Amino acid sequence: MKRGSFNSKLGFILAASGSAVGLGNIWKFPFEVSNGGGAAFLIMYLFFCFILCFPVIVSEIAIGRKTKKNAIGAFNSLGHRNWNFIGKMGVLCGVLILSFYTVVAGWVLGYVVEMVNGNFDISNNFGSYVNNIQNVFLYSILFMFFTALIVSRGVEKGIERAAKILMPSLIIIILMLIIYALTLPNSIDGIIFYLVPDFSQINLTVAGNALGQAFFSLSLGMGMLITYGSYVDSKNNIINSAALITLTDVGIAFLSGLIIFPFIFSSGIETEGGPGLIFQVFPKIFENLGDTTGVLVGSTFFILLSFAAITSTVSLLEVPVSYLVDEYKINRKYSVWIVAFIILLIGIPSALSQGKYEFFSQFITYFGSEKPIDFMTFIIDVSNDTLLPFGGFMITMYVTYIWRKKNLSEEISRGNPDYKGSAVEKYINFSISYVCPLILGSIFLITFLNKFFGI
Ligand code: PFF
């Protein structure tokens, strides 16, 4: 069976940026920013992305490209079977993320339809909307169906082609919406909130959230970039690609803040933030724009979100699929539909966790906390805030002590002859062995103990 590959450098960069840019940038980022002191959170997030995450991105791509294998097989292929637990954890984490991601993406898809129909009242009914189980299932299944359709066509004809159409469209929609947002009255207040830092809000919880957000947003720490990296040829310059992916991801998160905060502040709507933020506040904002403009801007906004989400769900599905195809030689189409089906089943508790069913809505109470949390939040805590940073940490350990930095340099310099001896090499090597493990490891450990055990 011939293994898939990206047809062009641009194709890889668009697909990997497509994975990175997702609900994390447009749905999750704004409410993390508002909980974390506006720009104070933003600054920390940028620091984590460029300083801590960048060397991990480079390492994941290098491991994938060197071995031409999936997230688990890559470790076996380098002769370190004992370390393939990093990949196993990654596949598990990808499955968990995709299970709740599909539910939220289903809400988004449903909102496109509501906006097209001018049903702005939905903002007052978000609670009952997400508990309209039939609807939620219908749209989640539909979303998974489109995702599976793209992945089943393979790397070049499916993943790469979809990214080449969706990513440029996404950027155009974002720019249009920013221009529009900045012309709204009082938009400047939103910009001030967003860009003037309130450092008093920074504490360890916020730092932990910013770290989790950086990993989630960059699709890092679960072998996604090992998988996509395995479809890249050795002429590719890994450093440049990694820089472009990071810049696109961070850039789009930043730009979406320029849409969201002016919208919120110009509408004068009081919001508590949280996961409902864009679902509860935005339809109201669109309503204030008047019927025609409201329908137009509202549906464009949720189409933007759907585009962002689908290039991410595609990459999440590709991680386990690539594993089954490589290791068990199971036909791609067959693997895709089986995995998609299983993940939909795993997502059911998340879909049921929004209030109607007490068991899932008050699923677990962590030690040292009194408030029970719902199943979806629990899965997000386990996957985003725990498994991803831990996976990233283990990658830095693996590269430093097992695979060795000289092999990393060797692989990077295959598409980048000037790399060896350069300042970038020194920076990556220093960072991967000292800065990343130290900072990543300690923030991870502290937030983990704090979140789950109240220590
Ligand atoms: N980066 C995506 C987002 O910001 O929405 C989420 C994600 C996609 C995480 C793919 C992990 C992944 F492998």
Coordinates of C-alpha atoms and ligand atoms in Angstrom, one line a residue:
M1 CA 0.0 0.0 0.0
K2 CA 1.5 3.4 -1.0
R3 CA 1.7 5.8 1.9
G4 CA 0.1 9.2 1.4
S5 CA 2.0 12.5 1.1
F6 CA 1.5 16.2 0.7
N7 CA 1.9 17.3 -2.8
S8 CA 3.5 20.7 -2.0
K9 CA 5.2 22.7 0.8
L10 CA 2.3 25.0 0.8
G11 CA -0.1 22.1 1.1
F12 CA 1.6 20.9 4.3
I13 CA 1.7 24.4 5.8
L14 CA -2.0 25.0 5.1
A15 CA -3.0 21.6 6.4
A16 CA -1.0 21.9 9.6
S17 CA -2.1 25.5 10.1
G18 CA -5.6 24.3 9.4
S19 CA -5.3 21.8 12.2
A20 CA -3.9 24.5 14.5
V21 CA -6.5 27.1 13.7
G22 CA -9.8 25.9 15.0
L23 CA -12.5 26.4 17.6
G24 CA -9.5 26.8 20.0
N25 CA -8.7 30.2 18.3
I26 CA -12.2 31.6 17.9
W27 CA -14.4 29.9 20.5
K28 CA -12.0 29.1 23.3
F29 CA -9.3 31.8 23.1
P30 CA -11.7 34.8 23.7
F31 CA -13.1 33.4 26.9
E32 CA -9.7 32.4 28.2
V33 CA -8.6 35.9 27.5
S34 CA -11.5 37.5 29.3
N35 CA -11.0 35.2 32.3
G36 CA -7.3 35.8 32.4
G37 CA -7.0 39.6 32.5
G38 CA -7.2 40.4 28.8
A39 CA -3.8 41.3 27.4
A40 CA -2.0 39.8 30.4
F41 CA -3.2 36.4 29.2
L42 CA -2.4 37.2 25.6
I43 CA 1.2 38.0 26.5
M44 CA 1.7 34.8 28.4
Y45 CA 0.1 32.8 25.6
L46 CA 2.4 34.4 23.0
F47 CA 5.4 33.6 25.2
F48 CA 4.4 30.0 25.6
C49 CA 3.7 29.6 21.8
F50 CA 7.0 31.1 20.6
I51 CA 9.4 30.1 23.4
L52 CA 8.1 26.8 24.8
C53 CA 6.1 25.3 22.0
F54 CA 8.2 26.1 19.0
P55 CA 11.0 23.6 19.8
V56 CA 8.3 20.9 20.4
I57 CA 6.7 21.7 17.1
V58 CA 10.0 21.3 15.3
S59 CA 10.7 18.0 17.1
E60 CA 7.4 16.5 16.3
I61 CA 7.7 17.3 12.6
A62 CA 11.3 16.0 12.5
I63 CA 10.3 12.7 14.2
G64 CA 7.5 12.2 11.7
R65 CA 9.5 13.1 8.6
K66 CA 12.4 11.0 9.7
T67 CA 10.4 7.9 10.2
K68 CA 7.5 8.4 7.8
K69 CA 5.3 6.8 10.4
N70 CA 2.2 7.5 12.5
A71 CA 2.4 8.9 16.1
I72 CA 3.0 5.4 17.6
G73 CA 4.9 3.7 14.8
A74 CA 7.4 6.6 14.7
F75 CA 8.9 5.6 18.1
N76 CA 9.0 2.0 17.2
S77 CA 10.7 2.8 13.9
L78 CA 13.5 4.8 15.7
G79 CA 14.0 1.7 17.8
H80 CA 12.5 3.0 21.0
R81 CA 9.4 0.8 21.6
N82 CA 9.4 1.6 25.3
W83 CA 8.8 5.2 24.4
N84 CA 5.8 4.6 22.1
F85 CA 3.6 5.3 25.1
I86 CA 4.0 9.0 24.1
G87 CA 2.3 8.1 20.8
K88 CA -0.3 5.9 22.5
M89 CA -1.2 8.7 24.9
G90 CA -1.4 11.0 21.8
V91 CA -3.8 8.8 20.0
L92 CA -6.0 8.5 23.1
C93 CA -5.9 12.2 23.6
G94 CA -6.8 12.9 20.0
V95 CA -9.8 10.6 20.3
L96 CA -10.9 12.3 23.5
I97 CA -10.5 15.8 22.0
L98 CA -12.4 14.8 18.8
S99 CA -15.2 13.3 20.8
F100 CA -16.1 16.7 22.5
Y101 CA -14.9 18.8 19.6
T102 CA -17.5 17.2 17.3
V103 CA -20.2 18.2 19.8
V104 CA -19.2 21.8 19.9
A105 CA -18.7 21.8 16.1
G106 CA -22.2 20.4 15.9
W107 CA -23.5 23.4 17.9
V108 CA -21.7 25.7 15.4
L109 CA -23.2 24.0 12.4
G110 CA -26.6 24.3 13.9
Y111 CA -26.0 28.0 14.5
V112 CA -25.3 28.5 10.8
V113 CA -28.8 27.3 10.1
E114 CA -30.3 29.4 12.9
M115 CA -28.5 32.5 11.6
V116 CA -29.6 32.0 8.0
N117 CA -33.1 31.8 9.3
G118 CA -32.7 35.0 11.3
N119 CA -33.4 33.2 14.6
F120 CA -31.4 35.6 16.8
D121 CA -33.5 34.7 19.8
I122 CA -31.4 31.6 20.1
S123 CA -29.0 33.6 22.3
N124 CA -31.6 33.5 25.1
N125 CA -32.2 29.8 24.5
F126 CA -28.6 28.5 24.3
G127 CA -29.3 26.3 27.4
S128 CA -32.3 24.6 25.8
Y129 CA -30.6 24.6 22.4
V130 CA -27.7 22.4 23.6
N131 CA -30.1 20.2 25.4
N132 CA -32.2 19.6 22.3
I133 CA -30.4 16.3 22.0
Q134 CA -31.9 15.3 18.7
N135 CA -30.6 18.4 17.1
V136 CA -27.2 18.2 18.7
F137 CA -26.8 14.6 17.5
L138 CA -28.0 15.4 14.1
Y139 CA -25.5 18.2 13.5
S140 CA -22.6 16.4 15.3
I141 CA -23.1 13.4 13.1
L142 CA -23.3 15.6 10.0
F143 CA -20.1 17.3 11.0
M144 CA -18.3 14.0 11.6
F145 CA -19.6 12.8 8.3
F146 CA -18.0 15.7 6.4
T147 CA -14.8 15.2 8.3
A148 CA -14.7 11.5 7.6
L149 CA -15.5 12.2 3.9
I150 CA -12.4 14.4 3.6
V151 CA -10.1 12.1 5.5
S152 CA -11.3 9.0 3.6
R153 CA -10.0 10.6 0.3
G154 CA -6.5 10.5 1.6
V155 CA -3.7 13.0 2.4
E156 CA -3.3 14.8 -1.0
K157 CA -6.8 14.5 -2.4
G158 CA -8.7 14.9 0.9
I159 CA -6.8 16.7 3.6
E160 CA -4.5 18.9 1.4
R161 CA -7.2 19.9 -1.0
A162 CA -9.7 20.8 1.7
A163 CA -7.1 23.0 3.4
K164 CA -6.2 24.8 0.2
I165 CA -9.8 25.8 -0.2
L166 CA -10.9 26.4 3.4
M167 CA -7.8 28.2 4.8
P168 CA -7.7 31.1 2.3
S169 CA -11.5 31.5 2.6
L170 CA -11.2 31.6 6.4
I171 CA -8.6 34.4 6.2
I172 CA -10.8 36.4 3.8
I173 CA -13.8 36.1 6.1
I174 CA -11.7 37.1 9.2
L175 CA -10.4 40.2 7.5
M176 CA -13.9 41.2 6.4
L177 CA -15.3 40.7 9.9
I178 CA -12.4 42.7 11.5
I179 CA -13.0 45.7 9.2
Y180 CA -16.7 45.5 10.0
A181 CA -16.1 45.1 13.8
L182 CA -13.8 48.1 13.9
T183 CA -16.4 50.4 12.4
L184 CA -18.9 49.6 15.2
P185 CA -19.5 52.3 17.8
N186 CA -17.4 51.8 21.0
S187 CA -15.3 49.2 19.4
I188 CA -12.3 50.9 20.8
D189 CA -13.3 49.9 24.4
G190 CA -13.1 46.3 23.3
I191 CA -9.7 46.9 21.8
I192 CA -8.5 48.5 25.1
F193 CA -9.7 45.6 27.2
Y194 CA -8.0 43.2 24.8
L195 CA -4.7 45.0 24.4
V196 CA -4.1 46.7 27.7
P197 CA -2.9 44.1 30.2
D198 CA -4.1 43.8 33.8
F199 CA -1.3 41.9 35.4
S200 CA -3.1 41.6 38.7
Q201 CA -5.2 38.9 37.1
I202 CA -2.2 36.6 36.5
N203 CA -1.8 33.7 38.8
L204 CA -0.9 30.0 38.4
T205 CA -4.3 28.9 37.3
V206 CA -4.2 31.5 34.5
A207 CA -0.7 30.4 33.6
G208 CA -1.7 26.8 33.5
N209 CA -4.7 27.7 31.3
A210 CA -2.5 29.7 29.0
L211 CA -0.1 26.8 28.6
G212 CA -3.0 24.3 27.9
Q213 CA -4.4 26.8 25.4
A214 CA -1.0 27.2 23.7
F215 CA -0.8 23.4 23.2
F216 CA -4.4 22.9 22.3
S217 CA -4.3 25.8 19.8
L218 CA -1.1 24.6 18.2
S219 CA -2.4 21.0 18.1
L220 CA 0.7 20.0 19.9
G221 CA 1.7 17.2 22.3
M222 CA -0.4 14.4 20.8
G223 CA 1.5 13.4 17.7
M224 CA -0.6 15.3 15.2
L225 CA 2.5 17.0 13.8
I226 CA 4.4 13.6 13.8
T227 CA 1.6 12.3 11.6
Y228 CA 1.4 15.3 9.3
G229 CA 5.2 15.5 9.3
S230 CA 5.4 11.9 8.1
Y231 CA 3.7 13.1 4.9
V232 CA 6.3 15.7 4.2
D233 CA 9.4 15.2 2.0
S234 CA 12.9 15.8 3.2
K235 CA 13.4 18.9 1.0
N236 CA 11.1 20.8 3.3
N237 CA 12.6 23.3 5.7
I238 CA 11.2 22.3 9.0
I239 CA 12.2 25.5 10.8
N240 CA 10.4 27.7 8.3
S241 CA 7.4 25.5 8.2
A242 CA 7.2 25.5 12.0
A243 CA 7.5 29.2 12.1
L244 CA 4.8 29.7 9.5
I245 CA 2.4 27.4 11.3
T246 CA 3.0 29.1 14.7
L247 CA 2.6 32.6 13.1
T248 CA -0.6 31.6 11.4
D249 CA -2.1 30.1 14.5
V250 CA -1.1 32.9 16.8
G251 CA -2.0 35.5 14.2
I252 CA -5.5 34.1 13.7
A253 CA -6.2 33.8 17.4
F254 CA -5.0 37.4 17.8
L255 CA -7.1 38.6 14.9
S256 CA -10.2 36.8 16.1
G257 CA -9.9 38.8 19.3
L258 CA -10.0 41.9 17.2
I259 CA -13.4 40.8 16.0
I260 CA -14.8 39.4 19.2
F261 CA -14.0 42.2 21.7
P262 CA -15.2 45.1 19.6
F263 CA -18.4 43.2 18.9
I264 CA -19.0 42.5 22.6
F265 CA -18.1 46.0 23.8
S266 CA -20.1 47.8 21.1
S267 CA -23.2 45.8 21.9
G268 CA -23.0 46.8 25.6
I269 CA -24.1 43.2 26.5
E270 CA -22.8 42.1 29.9
T271 CA -21.3 38.7 29.7
E272 CA -19.7 36.3 32.2
G273 CA -17.6 34.7 29.5
G274 CA -17.3 31.0 29.6
P275 CA -17.9 28.4 26.9
G276 CA -21.3 29.9 26.0
L277 CA -19.7 33.3 25.2
I278 CA -20.0 33.3 21.4
F279 CA -23.2 31.3 21.4
Q280 CA -25.0 33.5 23.9
V281 CA -23.7 36.9 23.1
F282 CA -23.2 36.9 19.3
P283 CA -26.7 36.3 18.1
K284 CA -27.8 39.3 20.1
I285 CA -25.1 41.4 18.5
F286 CA -26.2 40.2 15.1
E287 CA -29.8 41.0 15.9
N288 CA -28.8 44.6 16.7
L289 CA -27.4 45.0 13.2
G290 CA -30.9 44.8 11.7
D291 CA -32.4 41.9 9.8
T292 CA -30.5 41.7 6.5
T293 CA -27.1 42.7 7.9
G294 CA -27.6 40.5 10.9
V295 CA -28.4 37.4 8.9
L296 CA -25.4 38.1 6.6
V297 CA -22.8 38.8 9.3
G298 CA -24.2 36.2 11.6
S299 CA -24.1 33.4 9.1
T300 CA -20.7 34.4 7.9
F301 CA -19.4 34.3 11.4
F302 CA -20.6 30.8 12.1
I303 CA -19.5 29.6 8.7
L304 CA -16.1 30.9 9.6
L305 CA -16.2 28.9 12.7
S306 CA -17.3 25.7 10.9
F307 CA -14.4 26.1 8.4
A308 CA -11.9 26.6 11.2
A309 CA -13.3 23.6 13.0
I310 CA -13.4 21.1 10.1
T311 CA -9.7 21.5 9.2
S312 CA -9.0 20.7 12.9
T313 CA -11.3 17.7 13.1
V314 CA -9.8 16.3 9.9
S315 CA -6.3 16.3 11.6
L316 CA -7.7 14.8 14.8
L317 CA -9.3 11.9 12.9
E318 CA -6.1 11.4 10.8
V319 CA -4.0 10.6 13.9
P320 CA -5.8 7.3 14.8
V321 CA -6.5 6.5 11.2
S322 CA -2.9 6.8 10.2
Y323 CA -2.0 4.5 13.0
L324 CA -4.5 1.8 11.8
V325 CA -3.4 2.1 8.2
D326 CA 0.3 2.0 8.9
E327 CA 0.4 -0.6 11.7
Y328 CA -2.5 -2.9 10.9
K329 CA -2.6 -2.3 7.1
I330 CA -6.3 -1.7 7.4
N331 CA -7.8 0.0 4.4
R332 CA -8.0 3.8 4.8
K333 CA -11.7 4.2 4.0
Y334 CA -12.6 1.4 6.4
S335 CA -10.5 2.8 9.2
V336 CA -11.9 6.2 8.7
W337 CA -15.6 5.2 9.1
I338 CA -15.0 2.8 12.0
V339 CA -13.0 5.3 14.0
A340 CA -15.4 8.1 13.2
F341 CA -18.3 6.0 14.4
I342 CA -16.5 5.0 17.6
I343 CA -15.6 8.6 18.4
L344 CA -19.2 9.7 17.9
L345 CA -20.2 7.1 20.5
I346 CA -17.5 8.4 22.9
G347 CA -18.9 11.9 22.4
I348 CA -22.4 11.0 23.6
P349 CA -21.7 11.7 27.3
S350 CA -20.3 15.1 26.3
A351 CA -23.4 15.9 24.3
L352 CA -25.6 14.9 27.3
S353 CA -23.6 16.9 29.8
Q354 CA -25.1 20.3 29.3
G355 CA -27.7 20.3 32.0
K356 CA -30.5 17.8 31.1
Y357 CA -28.9 14.7 32.5
E358 CA -27.6 15.2 36.0
F359 CA -25.3 12.2 35.9
F360 CA -23.2 13.8 33.1
S361 CA -23.8 17.4 33.9
Q362 CA -22.5 17.0 37.4
F363 CA -20.1 14.2 36.6
I364 CA -17.3 14.6 39.0
T365 CA -16.0 16.7 41.9
Y366 CA -12.3 17.1 42.1
F367 CA -10.5 16.8 45.5
G368 CA -10.5 20.1 47.3
S369 CA -13.3 21.5 45.2
E370 CA -17.0 21.7 46.1
K371 CA -18.4 22.3 42.7
P372 CA -19.1 19.2 40.5
I373 CA -18.1 19.7 36.8
D374 CA -19.8 18.3 33.7
F375 CA -18.4 15.5 31.6
M376 CA -17.3 17.7 28.7
T377 CA -15.3 19.9 31.0
F378 CA -13.8 16.9 32.6
I379 CA -12.6 15.5 29.2
I380 CA -11.3 19.0 28.3
D381 CA -9.3 19.1 31.6
V382 CA -7.9 15.6 31.1
S383 CA -7.0 16.1 27.4
N384 CA -6.1 19.7 26.8
D385 CA -4.8 20.7 30.2
T386 CA -3.1 17.5 31.2
L387 CA -2.3 15.1 28.4
L388 CA -1.2 17.7 25.9
P389 CA 1.3 19.5 28.0
F390 CA 2.5 16.2 29.5
G391 CA 2.9 14.8 25.9
G392 CA 4.9 17.9 25.0
F393 CA 7.1 17.5 28.1
M394 CA 7.7 13.8 27.3
I395 CA 8.7 14.8 23.7
T396 CA 11.4 17.1 25.1
M397 CA 12.7 14.3 27.4
Y398 CA 12.6 11.9 24.5
V399 CA 14.6 14.1 22.2
T400 CA 17.1 15.1 24.8
Y401 CA 17.9 11.8 26.4
I402 CA 16.8 9.0 24.0
W403 CA 16.8 10.1 20.4
R404 CA 19.5 12.7 21.0
K405 CA 19.8 16.3 19.8
K406 CA 22.3 15.4 17.2
N407 CA 19.8 13.3 15.4
L408 CA 17.2 16.1 15.6
S409 CA 19.8 18.5 14.1
E410 CA 20.6 15.9 11.4
E411 CA 17.0 15.6 10.4
I412 CA 16.3 19.3 10.4
S413 CA 19.4 20.1 8.3
R414 CA 18.3 17.7 5.5
G415 CA 16.0 20.4 4.2
N416 CA 18.1 23.3 5.7
P417 CA 21.8 22.9 5.1
D418 CA 22.7 26.0 7.0
Y419 CA 21.0 24.8 10.2
K420 CA 24.0 23.1 11.8
G421 CA 26.1 25.6 13.8
S422 CA 23.4 28.3 13.4
A423 CA 22.0 30.4 16.2
V424 CA 18.6 28.7 15.6
E425 CA 20.2 25.3 16.3
K426 CA 21.8 26.5 19.5
Y427 CA 18.5 28.0 20.6
I428 CA 16.4 24.9 19.8
N429 CA 18.9 22.6 21.5
F430 CA 19.2 24.7 24.6
S431 CA 15.5 25.2 24.8
I432 CA 14.5 21.6 24.3
S433 CA 16.9 20.3 27.0
Y434 CA 16.6 23.0 29.6
V435 CA 14.0 25.8 29.1
C436 CA 11.1 23.6 27.9
P437 CA 11.4 20.7 30.4
L438 CA 11.9 23.1 33.3
I439 CA 9.1 25.6 32.7
L440 CA 6.7 23.1 31.0
G441 CA 7.3 20.5 33.6
S442 CA 6.8 22.8 36.5
I443 CA 3.7 24.6 35.3
F444 CA 2.2 21.3 34.3
L445 CA 2.9 19.7 37.6
I446 CA 1.6 22.6 39.7
T447 CA -1.6 23.0 37.6
F448 CA -2.2 19.3 37.6
L449 CA -2.0 19.0 41.4
N450 CA -4.0 22.1 41.8
K451 CA -6.8 21.2 39.4
F452 CA -7.4 17.7 40.3
F453 CA -6.3 17.5 43.9
G454 CA -6.7 21.1 45.1
I455 CA -3.1 21.2 46.3
Ligands
PFF1 N1 -5.8 23.3 17.3 C1 -7.2 23.0 17.4 C2 -8.0 24.3 17.8 O1 -7.3 25.2 18.2 O2 -9.2 24.3 17.7 C3 -7.6 21.8 18.2 C4 -6.8 20.6 17.9 C5 -6.8 20.1 16.7 C6 -6.0 20.0 18.9 C7 -6.0 19.0 16.4 C8 -5.2 19.0 18.7 C9 -5.2 18.5 17.4 F1 -4.5 17.4 17.1

